[in-house]
Coordinates of C-alpha atoms in Angstrom, one line a residue:
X21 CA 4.4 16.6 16.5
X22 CA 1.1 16.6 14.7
X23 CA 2.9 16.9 11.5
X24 CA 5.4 14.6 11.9
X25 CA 3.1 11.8 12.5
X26 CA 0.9 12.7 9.4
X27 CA 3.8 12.6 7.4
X28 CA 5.1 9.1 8.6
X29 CA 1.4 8.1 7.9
X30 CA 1.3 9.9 4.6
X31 CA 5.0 7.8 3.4
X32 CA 3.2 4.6 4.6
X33 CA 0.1 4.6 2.7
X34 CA 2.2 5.5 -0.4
X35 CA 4.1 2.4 0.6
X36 CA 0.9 0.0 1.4
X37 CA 0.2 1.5 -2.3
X38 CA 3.3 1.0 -4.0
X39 CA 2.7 -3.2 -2.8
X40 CA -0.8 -3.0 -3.8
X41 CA 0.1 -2.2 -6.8
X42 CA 3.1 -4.7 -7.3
X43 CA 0.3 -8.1 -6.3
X44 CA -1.0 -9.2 -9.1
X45 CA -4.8 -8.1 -9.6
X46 CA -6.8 -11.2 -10.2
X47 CA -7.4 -13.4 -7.0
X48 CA -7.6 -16.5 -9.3
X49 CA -4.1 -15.6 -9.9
X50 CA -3.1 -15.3 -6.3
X51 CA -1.8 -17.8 -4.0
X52 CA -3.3 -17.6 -0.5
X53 CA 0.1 -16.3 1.4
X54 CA -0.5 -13.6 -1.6
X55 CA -4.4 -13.0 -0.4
X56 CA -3.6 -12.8 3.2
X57 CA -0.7 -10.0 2.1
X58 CA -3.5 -8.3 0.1
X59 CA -5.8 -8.5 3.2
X60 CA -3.4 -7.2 5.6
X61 CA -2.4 -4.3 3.7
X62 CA -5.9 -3.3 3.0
X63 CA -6.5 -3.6 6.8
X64 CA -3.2 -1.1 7.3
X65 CA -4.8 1.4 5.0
X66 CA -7.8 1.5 6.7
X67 CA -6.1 1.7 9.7
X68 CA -4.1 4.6 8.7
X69 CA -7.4 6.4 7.8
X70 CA -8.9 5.6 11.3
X71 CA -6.0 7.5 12.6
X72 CA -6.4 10.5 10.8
X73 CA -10.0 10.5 11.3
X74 CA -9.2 10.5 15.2
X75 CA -7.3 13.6 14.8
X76 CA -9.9 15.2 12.9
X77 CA -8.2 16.5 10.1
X78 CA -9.8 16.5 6.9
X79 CA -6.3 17.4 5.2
X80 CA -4.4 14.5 6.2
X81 CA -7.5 12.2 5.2
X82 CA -7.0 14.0 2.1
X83 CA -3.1 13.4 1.6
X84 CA -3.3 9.8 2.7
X85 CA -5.7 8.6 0.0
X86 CA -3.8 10.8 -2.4
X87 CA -0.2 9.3 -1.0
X88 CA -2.0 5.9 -1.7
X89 CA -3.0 6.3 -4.7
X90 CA 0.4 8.0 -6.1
X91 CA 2.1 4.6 -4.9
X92 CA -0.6 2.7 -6.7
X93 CA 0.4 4.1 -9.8
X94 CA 4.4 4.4 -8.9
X95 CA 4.0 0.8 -7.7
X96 CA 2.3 -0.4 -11.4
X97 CA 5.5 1.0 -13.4
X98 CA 7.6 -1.7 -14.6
X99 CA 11.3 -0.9 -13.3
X100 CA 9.9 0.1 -9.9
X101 CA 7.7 -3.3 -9.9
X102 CA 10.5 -5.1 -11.0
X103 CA 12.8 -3.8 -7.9
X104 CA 9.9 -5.2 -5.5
X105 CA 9.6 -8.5 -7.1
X106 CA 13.1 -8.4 -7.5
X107 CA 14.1 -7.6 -3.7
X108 CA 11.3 -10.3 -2.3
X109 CA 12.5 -13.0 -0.1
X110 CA 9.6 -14.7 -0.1
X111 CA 8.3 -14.6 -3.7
X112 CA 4.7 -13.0 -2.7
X113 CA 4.8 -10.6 -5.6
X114 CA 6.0 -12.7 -8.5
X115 CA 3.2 -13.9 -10.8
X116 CA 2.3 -17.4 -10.2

């Protein structure tokens, strides 16, 4: 059970990363629907952390930051960046 749930959490910071990634990096460039999305992830993340700070594992700490990060750098690669802006219904991660 313990490791189920870590992994779940591990695949979801990778995703929150993968978006972080795919916003663009300036908030001059950003509209405000765009800073809120920023905000919220970065509020998930930590949230994710919080939970695997309550278990008391410094492993999964470990593998979430390092999930979040991969997806950072996955999410920056053009073809996988494209697919995101590509699949957005509501335009939050196409440059303005």
């Amino acid at each position: 059970m313990f490791y189920a749930l870590i992994t779940i959490l591990t695949i979801a910071a990778f995703l929150i990363g993968m978006l972080m990634a795919s916003l663009p990096r300036s908030a001059r460039m950003m509209s405000r629907a765009q800073l809120i999305v920023m905000l919220l992830l970065t509020i998930l993340l930590i949230g994710v952390l919080a939970a695997t700070y309550m278990f008391h594992s410094e492993p999964a700490s470990w593998a979430i930051i390092i999930a979040a990060f991969a997806g950072n750098i996955i999410g920056r690669l053009r073809p996988v960046n494209e697919f995101i802006v590509d699949h957005d219904p509501w335009d939050l991660f196409a440059l303005r």
